[in-house]
Short mmCIF file of C-alpha atoms in Angstrom, two decimals:
data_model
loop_
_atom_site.label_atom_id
_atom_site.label_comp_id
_atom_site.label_asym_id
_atom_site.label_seq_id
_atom_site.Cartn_x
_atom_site.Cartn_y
_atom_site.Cartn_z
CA UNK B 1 115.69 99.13 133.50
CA UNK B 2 118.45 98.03 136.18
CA UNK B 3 117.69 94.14 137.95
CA UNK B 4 116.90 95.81 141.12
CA UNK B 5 116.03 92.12 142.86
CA UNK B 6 118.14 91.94 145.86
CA UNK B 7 120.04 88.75 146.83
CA UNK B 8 117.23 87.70 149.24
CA UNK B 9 115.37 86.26 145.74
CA UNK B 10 118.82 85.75 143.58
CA UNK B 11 121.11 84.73 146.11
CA UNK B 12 124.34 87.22 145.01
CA UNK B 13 125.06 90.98 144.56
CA UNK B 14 122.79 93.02 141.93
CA UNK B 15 122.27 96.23 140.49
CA UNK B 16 121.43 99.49 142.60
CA UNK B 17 117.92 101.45 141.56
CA UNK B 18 118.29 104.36 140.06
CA UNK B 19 116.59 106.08 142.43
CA UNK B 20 116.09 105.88 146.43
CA UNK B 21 113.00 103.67 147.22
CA UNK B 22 111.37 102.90 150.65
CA UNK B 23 110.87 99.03 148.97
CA UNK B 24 114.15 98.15 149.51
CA UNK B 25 114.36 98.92 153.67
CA UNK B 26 115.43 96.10 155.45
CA UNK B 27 118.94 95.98 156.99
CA UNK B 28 117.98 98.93 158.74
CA UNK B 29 115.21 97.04 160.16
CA UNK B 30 116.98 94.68 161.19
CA UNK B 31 119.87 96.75 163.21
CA UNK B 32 117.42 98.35 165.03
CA UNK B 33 115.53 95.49 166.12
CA UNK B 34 118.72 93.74 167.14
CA UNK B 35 120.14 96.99 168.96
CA UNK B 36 117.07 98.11 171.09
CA UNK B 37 117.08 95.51 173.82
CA UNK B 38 115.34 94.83 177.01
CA UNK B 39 118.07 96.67 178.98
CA UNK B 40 117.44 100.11 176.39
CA UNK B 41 114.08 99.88 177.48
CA UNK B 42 114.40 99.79 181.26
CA UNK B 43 117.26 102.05 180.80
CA UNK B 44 114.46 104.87 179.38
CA UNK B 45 111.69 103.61 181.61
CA UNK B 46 114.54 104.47 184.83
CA UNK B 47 115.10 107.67 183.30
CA UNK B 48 111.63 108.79 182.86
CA UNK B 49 110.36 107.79 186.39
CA UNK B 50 114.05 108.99 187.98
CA UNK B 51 113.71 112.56 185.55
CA UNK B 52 110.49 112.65 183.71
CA UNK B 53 110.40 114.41 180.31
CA UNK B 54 113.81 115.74 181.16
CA UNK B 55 116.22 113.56 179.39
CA UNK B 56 113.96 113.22 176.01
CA UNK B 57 116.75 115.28 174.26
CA UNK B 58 119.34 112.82 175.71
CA UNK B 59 117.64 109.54 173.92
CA UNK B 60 117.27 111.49 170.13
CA UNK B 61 121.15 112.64 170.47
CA UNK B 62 121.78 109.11 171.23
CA UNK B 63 119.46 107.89 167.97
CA UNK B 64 121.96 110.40 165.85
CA UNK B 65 125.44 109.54 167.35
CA UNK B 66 124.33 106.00 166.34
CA UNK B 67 123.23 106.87 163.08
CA UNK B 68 126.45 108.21 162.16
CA UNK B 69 128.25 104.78 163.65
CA UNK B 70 126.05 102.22 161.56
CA UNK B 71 125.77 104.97 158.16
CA UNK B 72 129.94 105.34 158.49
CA UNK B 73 129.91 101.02 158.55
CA UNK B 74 127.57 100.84 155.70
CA UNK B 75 129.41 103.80 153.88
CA UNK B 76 132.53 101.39 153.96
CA UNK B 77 131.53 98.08 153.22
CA UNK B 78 129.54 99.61 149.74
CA UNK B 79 132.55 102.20 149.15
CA UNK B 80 135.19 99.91 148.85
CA UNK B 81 133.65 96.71 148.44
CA UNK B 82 135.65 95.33 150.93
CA UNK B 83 134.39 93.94 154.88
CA UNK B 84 134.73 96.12 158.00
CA UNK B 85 136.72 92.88 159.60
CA UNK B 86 138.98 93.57 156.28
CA UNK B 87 139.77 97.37 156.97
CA UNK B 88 140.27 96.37 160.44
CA UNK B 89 142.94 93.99 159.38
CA UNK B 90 144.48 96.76 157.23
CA UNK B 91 144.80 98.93 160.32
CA UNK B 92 147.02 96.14 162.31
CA UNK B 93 147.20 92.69 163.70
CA UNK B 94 146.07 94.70 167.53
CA UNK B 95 142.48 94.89 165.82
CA UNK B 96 142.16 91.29 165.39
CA UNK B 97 143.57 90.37 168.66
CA UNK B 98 140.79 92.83 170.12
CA UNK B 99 137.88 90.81 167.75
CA UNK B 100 138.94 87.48 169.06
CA UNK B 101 139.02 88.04 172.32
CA UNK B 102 135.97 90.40 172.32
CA UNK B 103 133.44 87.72 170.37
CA UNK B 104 134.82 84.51 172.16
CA UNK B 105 134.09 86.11 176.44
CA UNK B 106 131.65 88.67 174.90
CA UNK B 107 129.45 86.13 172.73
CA UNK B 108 129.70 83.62 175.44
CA UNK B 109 128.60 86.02 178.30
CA UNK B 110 125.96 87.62 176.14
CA UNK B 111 124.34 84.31 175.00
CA UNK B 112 123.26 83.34 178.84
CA UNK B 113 121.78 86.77 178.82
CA UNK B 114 119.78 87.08 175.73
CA UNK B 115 118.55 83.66 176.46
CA UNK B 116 117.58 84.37 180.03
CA UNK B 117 115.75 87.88 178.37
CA UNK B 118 113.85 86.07 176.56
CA UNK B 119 112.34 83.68 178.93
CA UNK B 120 111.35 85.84 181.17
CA UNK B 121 108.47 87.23 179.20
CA UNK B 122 107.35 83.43 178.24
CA UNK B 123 107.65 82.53 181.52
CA UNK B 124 105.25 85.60 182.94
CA UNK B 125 103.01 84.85 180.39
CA UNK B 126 103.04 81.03 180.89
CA UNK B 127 104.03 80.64 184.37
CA UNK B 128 103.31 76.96 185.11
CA UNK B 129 104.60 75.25 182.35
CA UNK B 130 108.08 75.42 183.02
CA UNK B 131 110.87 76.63 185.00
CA UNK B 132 113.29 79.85 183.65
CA UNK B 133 116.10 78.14 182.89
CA UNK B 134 114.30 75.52 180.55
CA UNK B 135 112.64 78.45 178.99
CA UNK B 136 115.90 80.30 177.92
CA UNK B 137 117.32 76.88 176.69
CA UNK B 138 113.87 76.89 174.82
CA UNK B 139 114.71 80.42 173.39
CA UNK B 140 118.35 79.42 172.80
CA UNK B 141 117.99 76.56 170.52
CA UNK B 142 114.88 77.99 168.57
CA UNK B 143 117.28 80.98 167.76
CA UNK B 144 120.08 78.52 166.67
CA UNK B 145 117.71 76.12 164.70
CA UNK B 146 116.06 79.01 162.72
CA UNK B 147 119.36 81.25 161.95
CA UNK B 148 121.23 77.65 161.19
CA UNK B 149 118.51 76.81 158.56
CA UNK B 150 117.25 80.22 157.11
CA UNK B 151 119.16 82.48 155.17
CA UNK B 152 119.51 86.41 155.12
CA UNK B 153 115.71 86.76 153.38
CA UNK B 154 113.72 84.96 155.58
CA UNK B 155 115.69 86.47 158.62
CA UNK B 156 114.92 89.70 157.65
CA UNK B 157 110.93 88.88 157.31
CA UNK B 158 110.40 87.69 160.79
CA UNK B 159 112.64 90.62 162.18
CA UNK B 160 110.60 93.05 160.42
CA UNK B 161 107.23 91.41 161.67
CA UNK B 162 108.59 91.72 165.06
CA UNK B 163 109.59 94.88 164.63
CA UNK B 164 105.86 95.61 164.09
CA UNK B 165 104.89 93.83 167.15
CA UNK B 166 107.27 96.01 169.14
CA UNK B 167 106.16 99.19 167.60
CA UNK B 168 102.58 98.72 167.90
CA UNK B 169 102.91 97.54 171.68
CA UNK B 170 105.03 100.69 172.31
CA UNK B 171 103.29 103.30 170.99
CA UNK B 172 99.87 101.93 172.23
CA UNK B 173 101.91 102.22 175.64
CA UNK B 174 102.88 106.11 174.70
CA UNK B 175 99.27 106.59 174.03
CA UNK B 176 97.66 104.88 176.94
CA UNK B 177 99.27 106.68 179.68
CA UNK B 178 98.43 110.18 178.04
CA UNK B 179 101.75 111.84 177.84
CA UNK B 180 101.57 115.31 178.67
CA UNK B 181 102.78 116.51 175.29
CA UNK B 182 104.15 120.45 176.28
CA UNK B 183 106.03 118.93 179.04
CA UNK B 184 107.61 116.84 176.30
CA UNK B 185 108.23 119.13 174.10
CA UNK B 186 109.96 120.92 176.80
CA UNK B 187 111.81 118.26 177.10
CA UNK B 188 113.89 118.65 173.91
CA UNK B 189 115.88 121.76 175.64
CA UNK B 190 119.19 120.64 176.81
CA UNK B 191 118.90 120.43 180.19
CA UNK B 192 120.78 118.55 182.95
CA UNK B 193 118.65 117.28 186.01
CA UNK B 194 119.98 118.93 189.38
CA UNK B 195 121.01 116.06 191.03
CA UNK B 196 124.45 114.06 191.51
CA UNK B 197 126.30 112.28 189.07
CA UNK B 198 123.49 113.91 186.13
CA UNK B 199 126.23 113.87 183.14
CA UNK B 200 126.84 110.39 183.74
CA UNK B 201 123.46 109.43 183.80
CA UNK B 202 122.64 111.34 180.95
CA UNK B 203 125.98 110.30 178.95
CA UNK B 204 125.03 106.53 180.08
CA UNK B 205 121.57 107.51 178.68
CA UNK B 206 122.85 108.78 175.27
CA UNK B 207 125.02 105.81 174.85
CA UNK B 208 122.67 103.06 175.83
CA UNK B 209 120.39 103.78 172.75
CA UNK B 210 120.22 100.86 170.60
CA UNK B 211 123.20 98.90 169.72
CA UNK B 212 127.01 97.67 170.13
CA UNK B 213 128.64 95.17 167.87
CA UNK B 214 125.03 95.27 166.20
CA UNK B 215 126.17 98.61 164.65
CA UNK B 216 129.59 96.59 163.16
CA UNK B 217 127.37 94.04 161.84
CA UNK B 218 125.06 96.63 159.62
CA UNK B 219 127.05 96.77 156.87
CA UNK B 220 127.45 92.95 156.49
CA UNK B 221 123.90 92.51 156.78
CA UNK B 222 123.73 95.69 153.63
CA UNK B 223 125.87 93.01 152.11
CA UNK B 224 123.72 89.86 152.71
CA UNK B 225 120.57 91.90 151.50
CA UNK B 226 122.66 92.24 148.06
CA UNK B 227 124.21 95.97 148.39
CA UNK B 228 127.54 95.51 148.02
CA UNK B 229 128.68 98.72 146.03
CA UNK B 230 128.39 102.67 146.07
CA UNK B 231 125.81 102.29 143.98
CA UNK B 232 122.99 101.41 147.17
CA UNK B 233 124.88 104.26 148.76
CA UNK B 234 121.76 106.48 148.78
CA UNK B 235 119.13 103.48 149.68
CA UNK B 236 121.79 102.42 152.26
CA UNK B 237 121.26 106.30 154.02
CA UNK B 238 117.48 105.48 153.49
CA UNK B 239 117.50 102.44 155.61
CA UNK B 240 119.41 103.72 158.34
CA UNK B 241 117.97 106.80 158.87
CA UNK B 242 114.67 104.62 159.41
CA UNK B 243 116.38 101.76 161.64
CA UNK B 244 117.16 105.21 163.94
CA UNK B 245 113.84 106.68 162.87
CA UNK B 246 112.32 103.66 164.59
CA UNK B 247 114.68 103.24 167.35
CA UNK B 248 113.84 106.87 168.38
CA UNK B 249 110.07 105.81 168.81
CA UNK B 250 110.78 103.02 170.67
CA UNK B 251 113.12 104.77 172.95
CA UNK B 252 110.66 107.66 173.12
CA UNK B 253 107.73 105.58 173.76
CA UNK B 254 109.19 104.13 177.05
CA UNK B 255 110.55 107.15 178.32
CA UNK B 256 106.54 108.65 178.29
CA UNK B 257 105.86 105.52 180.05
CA UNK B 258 108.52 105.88 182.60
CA UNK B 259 107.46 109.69 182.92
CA UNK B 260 103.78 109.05 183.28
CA UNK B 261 103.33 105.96 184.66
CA UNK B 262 105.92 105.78 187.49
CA UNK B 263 107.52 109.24 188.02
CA UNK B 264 104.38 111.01 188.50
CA UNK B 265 103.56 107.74 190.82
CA UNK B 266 106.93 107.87 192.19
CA UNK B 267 107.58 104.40 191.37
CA UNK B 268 110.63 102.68 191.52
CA UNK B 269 111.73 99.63 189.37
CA UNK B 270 114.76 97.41 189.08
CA UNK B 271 117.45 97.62 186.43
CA UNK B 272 118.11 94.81 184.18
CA UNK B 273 115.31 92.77 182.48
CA UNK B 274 113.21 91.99 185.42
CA UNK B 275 112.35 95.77 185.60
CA UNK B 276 109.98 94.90 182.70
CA UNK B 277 108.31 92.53 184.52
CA UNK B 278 107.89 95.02 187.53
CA UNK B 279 106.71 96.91 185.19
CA UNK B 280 104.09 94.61 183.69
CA UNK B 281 102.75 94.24 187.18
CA UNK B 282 102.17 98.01 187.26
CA UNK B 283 100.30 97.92 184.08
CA UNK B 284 98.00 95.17 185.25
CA UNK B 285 97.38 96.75 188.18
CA UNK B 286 96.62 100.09 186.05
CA UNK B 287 94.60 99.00 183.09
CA UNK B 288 93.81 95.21 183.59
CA UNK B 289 95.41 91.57 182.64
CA UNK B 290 94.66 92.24 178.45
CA UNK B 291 97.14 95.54 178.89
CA UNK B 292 100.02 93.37 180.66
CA UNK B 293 99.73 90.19 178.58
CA UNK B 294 100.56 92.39 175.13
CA UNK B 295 102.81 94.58 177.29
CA UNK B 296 104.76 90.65 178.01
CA UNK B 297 104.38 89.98 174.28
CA UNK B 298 105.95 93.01 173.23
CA UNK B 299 108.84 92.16 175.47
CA UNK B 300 109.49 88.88 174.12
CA UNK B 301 109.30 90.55 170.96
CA UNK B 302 112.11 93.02 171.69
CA UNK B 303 114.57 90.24 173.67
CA UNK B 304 113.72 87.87 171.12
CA UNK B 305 115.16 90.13 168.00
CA UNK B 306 118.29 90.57 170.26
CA UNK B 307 118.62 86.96 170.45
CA UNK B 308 118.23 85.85 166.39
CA UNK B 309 120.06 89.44 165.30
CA UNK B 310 122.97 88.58 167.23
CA UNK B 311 122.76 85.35 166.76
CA UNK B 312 122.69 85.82 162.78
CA UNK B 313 125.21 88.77 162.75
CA UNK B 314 127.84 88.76 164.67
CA UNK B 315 128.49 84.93 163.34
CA UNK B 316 128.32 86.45 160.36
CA UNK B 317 131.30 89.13 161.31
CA UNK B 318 133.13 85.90 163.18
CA UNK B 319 132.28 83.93 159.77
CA UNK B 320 134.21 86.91 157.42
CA UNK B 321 137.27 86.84 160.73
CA UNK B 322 137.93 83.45 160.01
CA UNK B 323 137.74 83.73 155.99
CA UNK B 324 140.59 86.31 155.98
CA UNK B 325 142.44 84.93 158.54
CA UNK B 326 142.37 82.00 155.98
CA UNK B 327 143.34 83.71 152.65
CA UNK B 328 145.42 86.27 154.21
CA UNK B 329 143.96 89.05 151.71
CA UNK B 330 141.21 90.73 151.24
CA UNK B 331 137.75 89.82 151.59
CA UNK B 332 134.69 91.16 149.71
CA UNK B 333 131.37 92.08 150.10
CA UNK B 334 130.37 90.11 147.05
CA UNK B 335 131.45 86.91 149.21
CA UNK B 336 128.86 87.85 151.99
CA UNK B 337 125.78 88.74 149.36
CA UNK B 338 126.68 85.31 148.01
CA UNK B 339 125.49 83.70 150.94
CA UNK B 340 128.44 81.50 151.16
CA UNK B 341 129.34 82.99 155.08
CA UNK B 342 125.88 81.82 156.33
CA UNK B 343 126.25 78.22 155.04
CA UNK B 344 129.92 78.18 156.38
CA UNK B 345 131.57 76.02 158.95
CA UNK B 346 132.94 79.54 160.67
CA UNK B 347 129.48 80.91 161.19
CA UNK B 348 127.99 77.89 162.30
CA UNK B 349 130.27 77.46 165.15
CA UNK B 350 129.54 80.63 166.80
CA UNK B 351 126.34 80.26 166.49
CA UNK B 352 127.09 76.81 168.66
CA UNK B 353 129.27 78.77 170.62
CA UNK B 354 126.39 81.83 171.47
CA UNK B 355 123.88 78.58 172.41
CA UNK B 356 125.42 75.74 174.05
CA UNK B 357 128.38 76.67 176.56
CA UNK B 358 125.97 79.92 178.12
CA UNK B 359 123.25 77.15 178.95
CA UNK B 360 125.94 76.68 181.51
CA UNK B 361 125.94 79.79 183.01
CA UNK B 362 121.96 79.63 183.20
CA UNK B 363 122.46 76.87 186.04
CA UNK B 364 125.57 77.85 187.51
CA UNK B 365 125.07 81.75 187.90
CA UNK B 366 127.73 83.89 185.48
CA UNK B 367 131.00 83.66 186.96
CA UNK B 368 132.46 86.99 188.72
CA UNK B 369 135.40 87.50 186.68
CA UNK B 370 133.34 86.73 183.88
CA UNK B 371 130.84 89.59 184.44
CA UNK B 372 133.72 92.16 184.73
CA UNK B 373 135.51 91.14 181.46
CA UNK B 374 131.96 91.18 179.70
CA UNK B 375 131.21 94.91 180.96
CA UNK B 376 134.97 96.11 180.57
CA UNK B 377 135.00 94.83 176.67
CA UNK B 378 131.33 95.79 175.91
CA UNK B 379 132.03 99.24 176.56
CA UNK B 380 135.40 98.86 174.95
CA UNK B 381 133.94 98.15 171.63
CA UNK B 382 131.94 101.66 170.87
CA UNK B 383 135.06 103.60 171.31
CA UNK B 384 137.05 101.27 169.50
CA UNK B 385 133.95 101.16 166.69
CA UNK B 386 134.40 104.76 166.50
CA UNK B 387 137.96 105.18 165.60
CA UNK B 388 138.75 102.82 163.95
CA UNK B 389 136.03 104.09 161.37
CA UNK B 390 137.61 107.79 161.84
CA UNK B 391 140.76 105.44 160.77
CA UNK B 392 139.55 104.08 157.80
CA UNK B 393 137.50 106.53 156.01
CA UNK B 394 139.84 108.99 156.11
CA UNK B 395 142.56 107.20 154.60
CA UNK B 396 143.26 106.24 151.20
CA UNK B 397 141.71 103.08 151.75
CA UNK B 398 138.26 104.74 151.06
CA UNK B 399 137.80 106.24 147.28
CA UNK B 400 138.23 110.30 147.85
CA UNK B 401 134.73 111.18 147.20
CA UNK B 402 133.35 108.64 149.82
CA UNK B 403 135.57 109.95 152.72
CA UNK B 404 134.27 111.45 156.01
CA UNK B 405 133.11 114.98 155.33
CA UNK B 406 133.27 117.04 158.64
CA UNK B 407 130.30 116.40 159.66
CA UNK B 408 130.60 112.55 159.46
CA UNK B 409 134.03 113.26 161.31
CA UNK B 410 132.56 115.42 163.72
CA UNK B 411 129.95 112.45 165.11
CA UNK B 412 132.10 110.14 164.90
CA UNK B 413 134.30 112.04 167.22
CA UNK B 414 131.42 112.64 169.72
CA UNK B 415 130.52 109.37 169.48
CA UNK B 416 134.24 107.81 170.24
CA UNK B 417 134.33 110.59 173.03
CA UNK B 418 131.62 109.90 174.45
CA UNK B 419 131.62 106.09 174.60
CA UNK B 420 135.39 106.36 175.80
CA UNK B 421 133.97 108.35 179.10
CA UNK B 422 131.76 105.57 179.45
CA UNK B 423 134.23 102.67 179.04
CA UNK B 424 136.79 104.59 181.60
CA UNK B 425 133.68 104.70 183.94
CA UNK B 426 132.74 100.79 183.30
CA UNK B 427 136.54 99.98 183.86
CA UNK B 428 136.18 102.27 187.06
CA UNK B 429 133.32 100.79 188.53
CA UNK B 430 133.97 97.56 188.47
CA UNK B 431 135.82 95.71 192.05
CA UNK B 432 138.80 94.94 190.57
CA UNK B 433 140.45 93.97 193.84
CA UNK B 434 137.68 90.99 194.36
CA UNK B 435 139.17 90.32 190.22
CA UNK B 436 142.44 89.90 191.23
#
């Protein structure tokens, strides 16, 4: 029988099973724990109280345009055996100019906020110990100390426990405000609500479903689990039809809240992450202090996978940048099953980089310019993402029989499409005159 250990217990590439096996889920996990984050979540709770059950069909298309993102990244990294940071390089020395500039303002922008996310649930929860800021430090350098120290296997573990934690305070959530389940069910139908700007909202809605650079970063983390040829291809389809699988619930989940619990109360709550504290208010009000307090922990749960997935992953893209930039040829996915890019000086770094300098911006308030640049590259990244994988897998870079049927070519295409409208719209909305 084929070694089907993965590198979590062997530390290196190994053989694919024979047959798909539900055993061997974890990446998948792990992408959607790290995608859906607080903002996802108020996102769907604002659509359900703006729309009720209308826009349900909105959050599943957005589950399967991302599904075809993070399976078309996996497909290439096992495929070819070679890095997604490695085909980019293949396409041009513009890619890598993007991915520099992107990680450094992105990772240090994003750092202040996934630390801030974090602490606001500990600080609800705890509200006399300490102050926000020292909480978000708190989250900041627990996140560095236990991705610095722990590799891939032991990462994926406590992702997938508080994966649990998030699905379990979710659906109780579904279930506790009674959804009315015809009205849901009605709410499959594409329809657009009848008020201004609706395709927007609902295109914003589609594309805010779990996941940006997190969806680059699956296949390195199918890599670091020990997949690293076409061989996992079918397990690799496995796991990321149940990262979406899961995503779907979670997005579902809050969207019955939203519906339920504050359109039919025509309750308003903030965007951002504080609307989740609004929102545990509402709940203690509703069903008592017991329902709020695991509403909170679910919270941190949900910022807190943001914070170590992105923290583990996207130093782990930054880790394979800086390893071809080095040997100026191609890297393989053999190096990052090895475990060799978690223990490296690259990796490291950014992980300094996402903790220390945003601890600034937790005291100071994120500068202006700062805040456009982080929204205007965010929602560059998607449409770049998306064709850039049209790029490579339908070139001779990827073996013939692993190319992008029409199908595959026909999501990606919606997805780049769509993600495009909403990066012209990001680029729009921002007050560029106040910029310059």
């Amino acid at each position: 029988m084929a070694d089907t250990t993965d590198n979590t217990a062997t530390g290196g590439a190994t053989s694919a099973p024979r047959k798909s096996s539900w055993k061997y889920i974890g990446p998948g996990i792990v992408v959607a724990a790290t995608g859906v984050g607080a903002g996802d979540l108020v996102a769907t709770l604002i659509a359900g109280s703006n729309f009720g059950y209308t826009l349900l069909w909105a959050a599943v298309i957005g589950c399967l345009v991302k599904i075809s993102l993070a399976e078309a990244a996996g497909r290439w990294h096992l495929a070819t055996g070679r890095t997604l940071f490695d085909g980019w390089a293949s396409l041009g020395r513009w890619t890598t100019w993007f991915f520099v500039v992107y990680v450094v303002i992105w990772g240090f922008a994003y750092g202040a906020a996934a630390m801030s996310s974090s602490a606001l649930p500990l600080q609800a929860l705890f509200p006399d110990v300490m102050d926000l800021e020292w909480w978000a430090i708190l989250c900041g350098l627990s996140g560095l100390v236990f991705v610095w120290f722990n590799k891939y296997a032991v990462f994926e573990k406590v992702m997938t426990v508080l994966v649990g934690v998030m699905f379990v305070v979710t659906v109780y959530l579904a279930i506790r405000v009674t959804p009315n389940l015809p009205e849901a069910f009605a709410g499959l139908l594409p329809v657009l609500p009848d008020e201004k700007d609706s395709i927007l909202n609902t295109l914003g809605l589609i594309g805010g479903v779990g996941g940006t650079i997190t969806l680059a970063a699956y296949g390195y983390w199918v890599n670091a689990k020990g997949w690293t040829d076409a061989g996992w291809m079918r397990i690799m389809r496995l796991d990321n039809r149940v990262a979406y699988a899961t995503t779907g619930i979670f997005v579902i989940a809050m969207l019955f809240v939203g519906a339920e619990l504050l359109h039919s109360a025509n309750i308003a709550i903030a965007s951002g992450d504080k609307g989740l504290i609004q929102l545990g208010g509402i709940l203690e009000d509703e069903y008592g202090p017991a329902t709020a307090k695991f509403f909170l922990i679910g919270f941190f749960a949900t910022s807190y996978t943001s914070l170590i997935g992105v923290w583990h992953g996207v130093s782990l893209m930054f880790a394979d940048f800086v390893a071809r930039y080095q040997k100026k040829g191609a890297v393989k996915g053999e190096e990052v099953a090895s475990g060799e890019r978690e223990r490296s000086w690259p990796f490291r770094a950014y992980l300094l980089w996402l903790t220390f300098p945003p601890i600034v911006l937790l005291f100071q308030g994120q500068p202006f310019r700062l805040i456009i640049l982080y929204g205007v590259l965010g929602a560059a990244f998607l449409p770049f993402l998306a064709a850039t994988l049209v790029w490579l897998l339908n070139s001779s870079r990827t073996p013939r029989e692993w190319r992008n049927g029409m199908v595959s070519n026909a999501m990606l295409v919606i997805a780049g499409l769509l993600f495009l409208v909403l990066c012209v719209k990001q680029i729009w909305d921002q007050n560029w005159a106040d910029f310059l």
